[in-house]
Amino acid sequence: SADLGSVKRRVNALKNLQVKCAHIEAKFYEEVHELERKYAALYQPLFDKRSDIVKAAYEPTEEECEWKADEEEELTEEMKEKAKVEEEKKDEEKEDPKGIPEFWLTVFKNVDLLSDMLQEHDEPILKHLQDIKVKFSDPGQPMSFSLEFYFEPNEFFTNTLLTKTYKMRSEPDENDPFSFDGPEIMGCTGCTIDWTKGKNITLKTIKKKQKHKGRGTVRTVTKTVPNDSFFNFFTPPDVPESGDLDEDSEAVLAADFEIGHFIRERIVPRAVLYFTGEAIEDDDDDEGEEEGEEENDPDYDPKVGGRAYC
């Protein structure tokens, strides 16, 4: 009937208003990005000092090392005694450690999302990781952020810096404006690792027996094949122009985006609490409360198994 037609027309008008809202929301997130950049500059001196303490470039003063422990943190006398004996044993074995040894490796091992990517052969390399920094794109540039991994000189590769850059889409998609829920990671690029000869753990050689069709003789051939490693993080799958990915690449990228987001949002800002394990307890508490709420959570983005990126 004509009545229904006129109602439908008005609903369409509301949808057009909704599209305009999505574009205003995009502006809001651009300002959020600017604020993040501004505050990143304020946090950075503190993160730099953290890095200096970790790598023994700076020895904190007595005053800086004072910390009032919670009741829970207070060790029982028995535990203290045991720890003292252990320490004395260790002291006899080696001299005082410098800085905070294996700081970032411990952080990685403490977080399930990251430890799942870690292989045993990655660990000796990650002992040389000295800092992770987040860099935001400049104003006026397409929205992105980079993760910078700083390594001390080591026997595995010649790079002292490995980078991973995530490109964001910060505008509503013209074909689907209502799906806009803040900036979303659209793709990422890694970097080339200059491995020392024989140290590239992202590849392994396997021996295969090959039978000659005519002569029936068997020979052994050596093949180089990809190997599981955290360092594959720096060679993500390419997204073709069409945007069509096979299922495997899609799964790899979805996990990659989640990890990149987690490092940026949680690990870099609160590294010490992941080192001690305190942040993990907090995350577990949050998860406990969130179980079953996710579908109703406006920020929950099932595409990446986490919160929408903003």
PDB file of C-alpha atoms in Angstrom:
ATOM      1  CA  SER A   1       0.000   0.000   0.000  1.00  0.00           C
ATOM      2  CA  ALA A   2       0.998   3.625  -0.406  1.00  0.00           C
ATOM      3  CA  ASP A   3       1.297   3.981   3.362  1.00  0.00           C
ATOM      4  CA  LEU A   4       3.960   1.303   3.598  1.00  0.00           C
ATOM      5  CA  GLY A   5       5.835   2.859   0.710  1.00  0.00           C
ATOM      6  CA  SER A   6       6.000   6.240   2.449  1.00  0.00           C
ATOM      7  CA  VAL A   7       7.184   4.648   5.710  1.00  0.00           C
ATOM      8  CA  LYS A   8       9.893   2.790   3.817  1.00  0.00           C
ATOM      9  CA  ARG A   9      10.975   6.082   2.218  1.00  0.00           C
ATOM     10  CA  ARG A  10      11.300   7.678   5.638  1.00  0.00           C
ATOM     11  CA  VAL A  11      13.301   4.700   6.907  1.00  0.00           C
ATOM     12  CA  ASN A  12      15.656   5.246   3.969  1.00  0.00           C
ATOM     13  CA  ALA A  13      16.021   8.871   5.078  1.00  0.00           C
ATOM     14  CA  LEU A  14      16.997   7.610   8.531  1.00  0.00           C
ATOM     15  CA  LYS A  15      19.580   5.311   6.954  1.00  0.00           C
ATOM     16  CA  ASN A  16      21.094   8.282   5.125  1.00  0.00           C
ATOM     17  CA  LEU A  17      21.335  10.085   8.459  1.00  0.00           C
ATOM     18  CA  GLN A  18      23.031   6.978   9.851  1.00  0.00           C
ATOM     19  CA  VAL A  19      25.671   7.119   7.102  1.00  0.00           C
ATOM     20  CA  LYS A  20      26.364  10.749   8.048  1.00  0.00           C
ATOM     21  CA  CYS A  21      26.753   9.634  11.673  1.00  0.00           C
ATOM     22  CA  ALA A  22      29.339   7.043  10.587  1.00  0.00           C
ATOM     23  CA  HIS A  23      31.374   9.799   8.874  1.00  0.00           C
ATOM     24  CA  ILE A  24      31.260  11.970  12.009  1.00  0.00           C
ATOM     25  CA  GLU A  25      32.327   8.908  14.020  1.00  0.00           C
ATOM     26  CA  ALA A  26      35.310   8.523  11.671  1.00  0.00           C
ATOM     27  CA  LYS A  27      36.348  12.103  12.523  1.00  0.00           C
ATOM     28  CA  PHE A  28      36.019  11.246  16.213  1.00  0.00           C
ATOM     29  CA  TYR A  29      38.436   8.328  15.806  1.00  0.00           C
ATOM     30  CA  GLU A  30      40.875  10.524  13.885  1.00  0.00           C
ATOM     31  CA  GLU A  31      40.983  12.822  16.912  1.00  0.00           C
ATOM     32  CA  VAL A  32      41.415   9.810  19.198  1.00  0.00           C
ATOM     33  CA  HIS A  33      44.425   8.817  17.064  1.00  0.00           C
ATOM     34  CA  GLU A  34      45.836  12.344  17.463  1.00  0.00           C
ATOM     35  CA  LEU A  35      45.384  12.129  21.236  1.00  0.00           C
ATOM     36  CA  GLU A  36      47.153   8.771  21.259  1.00  0.00           C
ATOM     37  CA  ARG A  37      50.058  10.317  19.372  1.00  0.00           C
ATOM     38  CA  LYS A  38      50.206  13.220  21.806  1.00  0.00           C
ATOM     39  CA  TYR A  39      50.219  10.966  24.850  1.00  0.00           C
ATOM     40  CA  ALA A  40      52.649   8.493  23.257  1.00  0.00           C
ATOM     41  CA  ALA A  41      55.184  11.344  23.332  1.00  0.00           C
ATOM     42  CA  LEU A  42      54.528  11.830  27.054  1.00  0.00           C
ATOM     43  CA  TYR A  43      54.874   8.127  27.879  1.00  0.00           C
ATOM     44  CA  GLN A  44      58.029   7.685  25.798  1.00  0.00           C
ATOM     45  CA  PRO A  45      60.576   9.112  28.291  1.00  0.00           C
ATOM     46  CA  LEU A  46      59.242   6.652  30.906  1.00  0.00           C
ATOM     47  CA  PHE A  47      59.436   3.753  28.466  1.00  0.00           C
ATOM     48  CA  ASP A  48      62.981   4.835  27.530  1.00  0.00           C
ATOM     49  CA  LYS A  49      63.974   4.736  31.181  1.00  0.00           C
ATOM     50  CA  ARG A  50      62.359   1.311  31.517  1.00  0.00           C
ATOM     51  CA  SER A  51      64.455   0.164  28.568  1.00  0.00           C
ATOM     52  CA  ASP A  52      67.642   1.620  30.094  1.00  0.00           C
ATOM     53  CA  ILE A  53      67.038  -0.230  33.363  1.00  0.00           C
ATOM     54  CA  VAL A  54      66.261  -3.507  31.560  1.00  0.00           C
ATOM     55  CA  LYS A  55      69.440  -3.378  29.469  1.00  0.00           C
ATOM     56  CA  ALA A  56      71.617  -2.095  32.340  1.00  0.00           C
ATOM     57  CA  ALA A  57      72.286   1.314  30.763  1.00  0.00           C
ATOM     58  CA  TYR A  58      70.912   2.950  33.913  1.00  0.00           C
ATOM     59  CA  GLU A  59      71.067   1.786  37.533  1.00  0.00           C
ATOM     60  CA  PRO A  60      68.002   3.030  39.451  1.00  0.00           C
ATOM     61  CA  THR A  61      68.585   4.847  42.750  1.00  0.00           C
ATOM     62  CA  GLU A  62      67.605   3.421  46.150  1.00  0.00           C
ATOM     63  CA  GLU A  63      64.638   5.780  46.176  1.00  0.00           C
ATOM     64  CA  GLU A  64      63.485   4.655  42.711  1.00  0.00           C
ATOM     65  CA  CYS A  65      63.636   1.023  43.853  1.00  0.00           C
ATOM     66  CA  GLU A  66      61.461   1.501  46.930  1.00  0.00           C
ATOM     67  CA  TRP A  67      58.151  -0.320  46.597  1.00  0.00           C
ATOM     68  CA  LYS A  68      55.500  -0.870  49.223  1.00  0.00           C
ATOM     69  CA  ALA A  69      54.304  -4.428  48.658  1.00  0.00           C
ATOM     70  CA  ASP A  70      50.674  -5.452  49.115  1.00  0.00           C
ATOM     71  CA  GLU A  71      49.810  -7.754  51.995  1.00  0.00           C
ATOM     72  CA  GLU A  72      49.471 -10.558  49.431  1.00  0.00           C
ATOM     73  CA  GLU A  73      52.898  -9.852  48.017  1.00  0.00           C
ATOM     74  CA  GLU A  74      54.588 -10.204  51.393  1.00  0.00           C
ATOM     75  CA  LEU A  75      56.359 -13.548  51.432  1.00  0.00           C
ATOM     76  CA  THR A  76      56.005 -15.856  54.391  1.00  0.00           C
ATOM     77  CA  GLU A  77      59.110 -16.233  56.593  1.00  0.00           C
ATOM     78  CA  GLU A  78      59.550 -19.803  55.390  1.00  0.00           C
ATOM     79  CA  MET A  79      59.474 -18.706  51.727  1.00  0.00           C
ATOM     80  CA  LYS A  80      61.956 -15.925  52.456  1.00  0.00           C
ATOM     81  CA  GLU A  81      64.329 -18.383  54.092  1.00  0.00           C
ATOM     82  CA  LYS A  82      64.052 -20.758  51.133  1.00  0.00           C
ATOM     83  CA  ALA A  83      64.622 -17.922  48.665  1.00  0.00           C
ATOM     84  CA  LYS A  84      67.672 -16.772  50.626  1.00  0.00           C
ATOM     85  CA  VAL A  85      69.251 -20.230  50.465  1.00  0.00           C
ATOM     86  CA  GLU A  86      68.508 -20.417  46.722  1.00  0.00           C
ATOM     87  CA  GLU A  87      69.998 -16.962  46.154  1.00  0.00           C
ATOM     88  CA  GLU A  88      73.151 -17.843  48.063  1.00  0.00           C
ATOM     89  CA  LYS A  89      73.528 -20.957  45.933  1.00  0.00           C
ATOM     90  CA  LYS A  90      73.131 -18.891  42.765  1.00  0.00           C
ATOM     91  CA  ASP A  91      75.521 -16.197  44.007  1.00  0.00           C
ATOM     92  CA  GLU A  92      78.252 -18.782  44.387  1.00  0.00           C
ATOM     93  CA  GLU A  93      77.673 -19.888  40.806  1.00  0.00           C
ATOM     94  CA  LYS A  94      77.708 -16.523  39.023  1.00  0.00           C
ATOM     95  CA  GLU A  95      78.235 -12.820  39.516  1.00  0.00           C
ATOM     96  CA  ASP A  96      75.462 -10.249  39.792  1.00  0.00           C
ATOM     97  CA  PRO A  97      73.180 -10.160  36.710  1.00  0.00           C
ATOM     98  CA  LYS A  98      73.137  -6.953  34.665  1.00  0.00           C
ATOM     99  CA  GLY A  99      69.840  -5.087  34.242  1.00  0.00           C
ATOM    100  CA  ILE A 100      66.860  -7.445  34.042  1.00  0.00           C
ATOM    101  CA  PRO A 101      67.975 -10.505  32.048  1.00  0.00           C
ATOM    102  CA  GLU A 102      65.485 -12.058  29.584  1.00  0.00           C
ATOM    103  CA  PHE A 103      62.904  -9.373  30.369  1.00  0.00           C
ATOM    104  CA  TRP A 104      61.029  -9.448  27.049  1.00  0.00           C
ATOM    105  CA  LEU A 105      61.473 -13.197  26.580  1.00  0.00           C
ATOM    106  CA  THR A 106      59.808 -13.708  29.990  1.00  0.00           C
ATOM    107  CA  VAL A 107      56.969 -11.371  28.989  1.00  0.00           C
ATOM    108  CA  PHE A 108      56.420 -13.414  25.807  1.00  0.00           C
ATOM    109  CA  LYS A 109      56.498 -16.711  27.691  1.00  0.00           C
ATOM    110  CA  ASN A 110      53.985 -15.425  30.240  1.00  0.00           C
ATOM    111  CA  VAL A 111      51.344 -14.444  27.658  1.00  0.00           C
ATOM    112  CA  ASP A 112      49.518 -17.334  25.980  1.00  0.00           C
ATOM    113  CA  LEU A 113      48.852 -15.398  22.788  1.00  0.00           C
ATOM    114  CA  LEU A 114      52.612 -14.840  22.353  1.00  0.00           C
ATOM    115  CA  SER A 115      54.003 -18.032  23.879  1.00  0.00           C
ATOM    116  CA  ASP A 116      51.903 -20.021  21.365  1.00  0.00           C
ATOM    117  CA  MET A 117      54.092 -18.552  18.600  1.00  0.00           C
ATOM    118  CA  LEU A 118      57.353 -19.204  20.429  1.00  0.00           C
ATOM    119  CA  GLN A 119      59.469 -22.187  19.484  1.00  0.00           C
ATOM    120  CA  GLU A 120      62.417 -23.405  21.513  1.00  0.00           C
ATOM    121  CA  HIS A 121      64.817 -22.196  18.814  1.00  0.00           C
ATOM    122  CA  ASP A 122      63.366 -18.642  19.110  1.00  0.00           C
ATOM    123  CA  GLU A 123      64.293 -18.277  22.770  1.00  0.00           C
ATOM    124  CA  PRO A 124      68.075 -17.770  22.457  1.00  0.00           C
ATOM    125  CA  ILE A 125      67.372 -14.975  19.945  1.00  0.00           C
ATOM    126  CA  LEU A 126      64.678 -13.263  22.041  1.00  0.00           C
ATOM    127  CA  LYS A 127      67.138 -13.061  24.932  1.00  0.00           C
ATOM    128  CA  HIS A 128      68.725 -10.290  22.827  1.00  0.00           C
ATOM    129  CA  LEU A 129      65.463  -8.301  22.485  1.00  0.00           C
ATOM    130  CA  GLN A 130      66.007  -5.055  24.403  1.00  0.00           C
ATOM    131  CA  ASP A 131      62.893  -3.000  23.744  1.00  0.00           C
ATOM    132  CA  ILE A 132      59.589  -2.818  21.845  1.00  0.00           C
ATOM    133  CA  LYS A 133      58.228   0.585  20.815  1.00  0.00           C
ATOM    134  CA  VAL A 134      54.952   1.666  19.212  1.00  0.00           C
ATOM    135  CA  LYS A 135      55.056   4.428  16.583  1.00  0.00           C
ATOM    136  CA  PHE A 136      51.861   6.115  15.331  1.00  0.00           C
ATOM    137  CA  SER A 137      51.454   7.519  11.812  1.00  0.00           C
ATOM    138  CA  ASP A 138      51.942  11.269  11.349  1.00  0.00           C
ATOM    139  CA  PRO A 139      48.982  13.646  11.008  1.00  0.00           C
ATOM    140  CA  GLY A 140      47.663  13.814   7.453  1.00  0.00           C
ATOM    141  CA  GLN A 141      49.107  10.375   6.629  1.00  0.00           C
ATOM    142  CA  PRO A 142      46.922   7.275   6.190  1.00  0.00           C
ATOM    143  CA  MET A 143      46.299   5.837   9.662  1.00  0.00           C
ATOM    144  CA  SER A 144      48.774   3.157  10.734  1.00  0.00           C
ATOM    145  CA  PHE A 145      51.026   2.103  13.592  1.00  0.00           C
ATOM    146  CA  SER A 146      54.371   0.336  13.691  1.00  0.00           C
ATOM    147  CA  LEU A 147      55.879  -2.017  16.241  1.00  0.00           C
ATOM    148  CA  GLU A 148      59.658  -1.628  16.540  1.00  0.00           C
ATOM    149  CA  PHE A 149      61.670  -4.485  18.035  1.00  0.00           C
ATOM    150  CA  TYR A 150      65.179  -3.420  19.143  1.00  0.00           C
ATOM    151  CA  PHE A 151      67.886  -6.098  19.430  1.00  0.00           C
ATOM    152  CA  GLU A 152      71.400  -5.914  20.811  1.00  0.00           C
ATOM    153  CA  PRO A 153      74.117  -7.159  18.432  1.00  0.00           C
ATOM    154  CA  ASN A 154      73.825 -10.950  18.228  1.00  0.00           C
ATOM    155  CA  GLU A 155      75.062 -13.973  16.301  1.00  0.00           C
ATOM    156  CA  PHE A 156      71.705 -14.645  14.564  1.00  0.00           C
ATOM    157  CA  PHE A 157      71.096 -11.614  12.331  1.00  0.00           C
ATOM    158  CA  THR A 158      72.727  -8.283  11.596  1.00  0.00           C
ATOM    159  CA  ASN A 159      69.583  -6.138  12.099  1.00  0.00           C
ATOM    160  CA  THR A 160      69.364  -4.167  15.335  1.00  0.00           C
ATOM    161  CA  LEU A 161      65.772  -3.141  14.503  1.00  0.00           C
ATOM    162  CA  LEU A 162      62.909  -5.283  13.166  1.00  0.00           C
ATOM    163  CA  THR A 163      59.632  -3.553  12.277  1.00  0.00           C
ATOM    164  CA  LYS A 164      56.033  -4.532  11.649  1.00  0.00           C
ATOM    165  CA  THR A 165      53.592  -1.917  10.332  1.00  0.00           C
ATOM    166  CA  TYR A 166      49.806  -2.209  10.510  1.00  0.00           C
ATOM    167  CA  LYS A 167      47.664  -0.196   8.090  1.00  0.00           C
ATOM    168  CA  MET A 168      44.256   0.842   9.400  1.00  0.00           C
ATOM    169  CA  ARG A 169      41.052   1.727   7.615  1.00  0.00           C
ATOM    170  CA  SER A 170      39.652   4.723   9.464  1.00  0.00           C
ATOM    171  CA  GLU A 171      36.756   5.587   7.148  1.00  0.00           C
ATOM    172  CA  PRO A 172      33.413   3.804   6.699  1.00  0.00           C
ATOM    173  CA  ASP A 173      33.372   1.424   3.722  1.00  0.00           C
ATOM    174  CA  GLU A 174      31.168   2.976   1.017  1.00  0.00           C
ATOM    175  CA  ASN A 175      29.582  -0.385   0.217  1.00  0.00           C
ATOM    176  CA  ASP A 176      28.898  -1.213   3.856  1.00  0.00           C
ATOM    177  CA  PRO A 177      28.929   1.997   5.933  1.00  0.00           C
ATOM    178  CA  PHE A 178      26.930   0.513   8.829  1.00  0.00           C
ATOM    179  CA  SER A 179      29.656  -1.983   9.658  1.00  0.00           C
ATOM    180  CA  PHE A 180      31.966   0.874  10.711  1.00  0.00           C
ATOM    181  CA  ASP A 181      32.965   0.498  14.328  1.00  0.00           C
ATOM    182  CA  GLY A 182      36.164   2.468  14.551  1.00  0.00           C
ATOM    183  CA  PRO A 183      39.505   1.960  12.801  1.00  0.00           C
ATOM    184  CA  GLU A 184      40.215  -1.581  11.728  1.00  0.00           C
ATOM    185  CA  ILE A 185      43.508  -3.209  10.757  1.00  0.00           C
ATOM    186  CA  MET A 186      43.424  -3.840   7.023  1.00  0.00           C
ATOM    187  CA  GLY A 187      46.871  -5.204   6.319  1.00  0.00           C
ATOM    188  CA  CYS A 188      50.422  -5.347   7.575  1.00  0.00           C
ATOM    189  CA  THR A 189      53.972  -5.360   6.288  1.00  0.00           C
ATOM    190  CA  GLY A 190      57.034  -6.843   7.933  1.00  0.00           C
ATOM    191  CA  CYS A 191      60.703  -6.395   7.155  1.00  0.00           C
ATOM    192  CA  THR A 192      63.642  -8.366   5.793  1.00  0.00           C
ATOM    193  CA  ILE A 193      65.718 -10.158   8.423  1.00  0.00           C
ATOM    194  CA  ASP A 194      69.405 -10.361   7.446  1.00  0.00           C
ATOM    195  CA  TRP A 195      70.181 -13.771   8.902  1.00  0.00           C
ATOM    196  CA  THR A 196      73.750 -14.819   9.568  1.00  0.00           C
ATOM    197  CA  LYS A 197      74.706 -17.810   7.407  1.00  0.00           C
ATOM    198  CA  GLY A 198      73.262 -20.992   8.871  1.00  0.00           C
ATOM    199  CA  LYS A 199      71.218 -19.186  11.548  1.00  0.00           C
ATOM    200  CA  ASN A 200      67.902 -18.674   9.736  1.00  0.00           C
ATOM    201  CA  ILE A 201      65.490 -20.551  11.997  1.00  0.00           C
ATOM    202  CA  THR A 202      62.463 -19.774   9.791  1.00  0.00           C
ATOM    203  CA  LEU A 203      63.740 -22.423   7.374  1.00  0.00           C
ATOM    204  CA  LYS A 204      64.784 -26.015   7.934  1.00  0.00           C
ATOM    205  CA  THR A 205      66.379 -28.573   5.642  1.00  0.00           C
ATOM    206  CA  ILE A 206      64.826 -31.993   5.324  1.00  0.00           C
ATOM    207  CA  LYS A 207      66.249 -35.041   3.536  1.00  0.00           C
ATOM    208  CA  LYS A 208      63.931 -36.892   1.154  1.00  0.00           C
ATOM    209  CA  LYS A 209      64.501 -40.158  -0.635  1.00  0.00           C
ATOM    210  CA  GLN A 210      63.775 -40.003  -4.376  1.00  0.00           C
ATOM    211  CA  LYS A 211      63.421 -43.056  -6.587  1.00  0.00           C
ATOM    212  CA  HIS A 212      64.601 -42.778 -10.221  1.00  0.00           C
ATOM    213  CA  LYS A 213      61.667 -43.843 -12.419  1.00  0.00           C
ATOM    214  CA  GLY A 214      63.729 -45.614 -15.077  1.00  0.00           C
ATOM    215  CA  ARG A 215      66.710 -47.035 -13.196  1.00  0.00           C
ATOM    216  CA  GLY A 216      65.007 -47.742  -9.887  1.00  0.00           C
ATOM    217  CA  THR A 217      67.948 -46.221  -8.019  1.00  0.00           C
ATOM    218  CA  VAL A 218      67.263 -44.189  -4.873  1.00  0.00           C
ATOM    219  CA  ARG A 219      69.002 -40.948  -4.075  1.00  0.00           C
ATOM    220  CA  THR A 220      68.631 -38.589  -1.126  1.00  0.00           C
ATOM    221  CA  VAL A 221      67.791 -34.967  -1.876  1.00  0.00           C
ATOM    222  CA  THR A 222      67.922 -32.107   0.587  1.00  0.00           C
ATOM    223  CA  LYS A 223      64.996 -29.699   0.540  1.00  0.00           C
ATOM    224  CA  THR A 224      64.603 -26.389   2.362  1.00  0.00           C
ATOM    225  CA  VAL A 225      61.120 -25.926   3.833  1.00  0.00           C
ATOM    226  CA  PRO A 226      59.504 -23.278   6.077  1.00  0.00           C
ATOM    227  CA  ASN A 227      59.910 -23.804   9.814  1.00  0.00           C
ATOM    228  CA  ASP A 228      57.629 -22.627  12.638  1.00  0.00           C
ATOM    229  CA  SER A 229      59.109 -19.603  14.391  1.00  0.00           C
ATOM    230  CA  PHE A 230      58.079 -16.375  16.091  1.00  0.00           C
ATOM    231  CA  PHE A 231      60.174 -14.594  13.455  1.00  0.00           C
ATOM    232  CA  ASN A 232      57.640 -15.521  10.743  1.00  0.00           C
ATOM    233  CA  PHE A 233      55.722 -12.615  12.333  1.00  0.00           C
ATOM    234  CA  PHE A 234      57.924 -10.358  10.177  1.00  0.00           C
ATOM    235  CA  THR A 235      56.854 -12.031   6.897  1.00  0.00           C
ATOM    236  CA  PRO A 236      53.032 -11.960   6.963  1.00  0.00           C
ATOM    237  CA  PRO A 237      51.035 -13.227   3.954  1.00  0.00           C
ATOM    238  CA  ASP A 238      50.506 -10.617   1.210  1.00  0.00           C
ATOM    239  CA  VAL A 239      46.965  -9.383   0.692  1.00  0.00           C
ATOM    240  CA  PRO A 240      46.293  -9.348  -3.075  1.00  0.00           C
ATOM    241  CA  GLU A 241      44.778  -6.219  -4.697  1.00  0.00           C
ATOM    242  CA  SER A 242      41.411  -7.993  -4.925  1.00  0.00           C
ATOM    243  CA  GLY A 243      41.496  -8.552  -1.172  1.00  0.00           C
ATOM    244  CA  ASP A 244      40.626 -12.240  -1.689  1.00  0.00           C
ATOM    245  CA  LEU A 245      42.611 -14.522   0.591  1.00  0.00           C
ATOM    246  CA  ASP A 246      42.613 -18.273   0.987  1.00  0.00           C
ATOM    247  CA  GLU A 247      41.408 -19.603   4.338  1.00  0.00           C
ATOM    248  CA  ASP A 248      44.887 -20.338   5.701  1.00  0.00           C
ATOM    249  CA  SER A 249      46.199 -16.845   4.964  1.00  0.00           C
ATOM    250  CA  GLU A 250      43.034 -15.348   6.397  1.00  0.00           C
ATOM    251  CA  ALA A 251      43.490 -17.275   9.649  1.00  0.00           C
ATOM    252  CA  VAL A 252      47.182 -16.296   9.831  1.00  0.00           C
ATOM    253  CA  LEU A 253      46.337 -12.615   9.299  1.00  0.00           C
ATOM    254  CA  ALA A 254      43.436 -12.622  11.789  1.00  0.00           C
ATOM    255  CA  ALA A 255      45.795 -14.032  14.449  1.00  0.00           C
ATOM    256  CA  ASP A 256      48.525 -11.606  13.368  1.00  0.00           C
ATOM    257  CA  PHE A 257      46.206  -8.578  13.699  1.00  0.00           C
ATOM    258  CA  GLU A 258      45.133  -9.736  17.140  1.00  0.00           C
ATOM    259  CA  ILE A 259      48.763 -10.129  18.255  1.00  0.00           C
ATOM    260  CA  GLY A 260      49.802  -6.739  16.815  1.00  0.00           C
ATOM    261  CA  HIS A 261      46.889  -5.066  18.554  1.00  0.00           C
ATOM    262  CA  PHE A 262      47.650  -6.842  21.844  1.00  0.00           C
ATOM    263  CA  ILE A 263      51.336  -5.845  21.774  1.00  0.00           C
ATOM    264  CA  ARG A 264      50.375  -2.227  21.088  1.00  0.00           C
ATOM    265  CA  GLU A 265      47.503  -1.973  23.592  1.00  0.00           C
ATOM    266  CA  ARG A 266      48.705  -4.161  26.452  1.00  0.00           C
ATOM    267  CA  ILE A 267      52.281  -5.427  26.253  1.00  0.00           C
ATOM    268  CA  VAL A 268      54.180  -2.216  25.488  1.00  0.00           C
ATOM    269  CA  PRO A 269      52.258   0.003  27.940  1.00  0.00           C
ATOM    270  CA  ARG A 270      52.369  -2.517  30.838  1.00  0.00           C
ATOM    271  CA  ALA A 271      55.382  -4.735  30.167  1.00  0.00           C
ATOM    272  CA  VAL A 272      56.550  -5.015  33.795  1.00  0.00           C
ATOM    273  CA  LEU A 273      53.176  -6.414  34.871  1.00  0.00           C
ATOM    274  CA  TYR A 274      53.373  -9.114  32.192  1.00  0.00           C
ATOM    275  CA  PHE A 275      56.943  -9.823  33.317  1.00  0.00           C
ATOM    276  CA  THR A 276      55.802 -10.371  36.933  1.00  0.00           C
ATOM    277  CA  GLY A 277      52.564 -12.071  35.846  1.00  0.00           C
ATOM    278  CA  GLU A 278      50.316  -9.577  37.638  1.00  0.00           C
ATOM    279  CA  ALA A 279      48.694  -8.347  34.402  1.00  0.00           C
ATOM    280  CA  ILE A 280      47.846 -11.902  33.421  1.00  0.00           C
ATOM    281  CA  GLU A 281      45.853 -12.379  36.610  1.00  0.00           C
ATOM    282  CA  ASP A 282      44.009  -9.129  35.846  1.00  0.00           C
ATOM    283  CA  ASP A 283      43.309 -10.243  32.263  1.00  0.00           C
ATOM    284  CA  ASP A 284      42.003 -13.573  33.541  1.00  0.00           C
ATOM    285  CA  ASP A 285      39.684 -11.763  35.961  1.00  0.00           C
ATOM    286  CA  ASP A 286      38.370  -9.608  33.125  1.00  0.00           C
ATOM    287  CA  GLU A 287      37.821 -12.648  30.941  1.00  0.00           C
ATOM    288  CA  GLY A 288      35.936 -14.387  33.701  1.00  0.00           C
ATOM    289  CA  GLU A 289      33.505 -11.477  33.847  1.00  0.00           C
ATOM    290  CA  GLU A 290      33.265 -11.205  30.077  1.00  0.00           C
ATOM    291  CA  GLU A 291      32.465 -14.843  29.331  1.00  0.00           C
ATOM    292  CA  GLY A 292      29.112 -14.925  27.590  1.00  0.00           C
ATOM    293  CA  GLU A 293      28.946 -11.146  27.318  1.00  0.00           C
ATOM    294  CA  GLU A 294      30.920 -10.902  24.125  1.00  0.00           C
ATOM    295  CA  GLU A 295      28.042 -11.162  21.679  1.00  0.00           C
ATOM    296  CA  ASN A 296      26.308  -8.263  23.398  1.00  0.00           C
ATOM    297  CA  ASP A 297      29.459  -6.178  23.642  1.00  0.00           C
ATOM    298  CA  PRO A 298      29.337  -3.359  21.070  1.00  0.00           C
ATOM    299  CA  ASP A 299      33.151  -3.354  20.908  1.00  0.00           C
ATOM    300  CA  TYR A 300      33.466  -7.082  20.307  1.00  0.00           C
ATOM    301  CA  ASP A 301      34.680  -7.793  16.820  1.00  0.00           C
ATOM    302  CA  PRO A 302      34.436 -11.489  15.955  1.00  0.00           C
ATOM    303  CA  LYS A 303      36.551 -10.986  12.811  1.00  0.00           C
ATOM    304  CA  VAL A 304      39.628 -10.598  14.923  1.00  0.00           C
ATOM    305  CA  GLY A 305      38.516 -12.320  18.107  1.00  0.00           C
ATOM    306  CA  GLY A 306      38.969  -9.235  20.226  1.00  0.00           C
ATOM    307  CA  ARG A 307      37.861  -5.677  20.572  1.00  0.00           C
ATOM    308  CA  ALA A 308      37.438  -3.458  17.577  1.00  0.00           C
ATOM    309  CA  TYR A 309      40.639  -1.563  16.874  1.00  0.00           C
ATOM    310  CA  CYS A 310      40.657   2.040  17.882  1.00  0.00           C
TER     311      CYS A 310
END
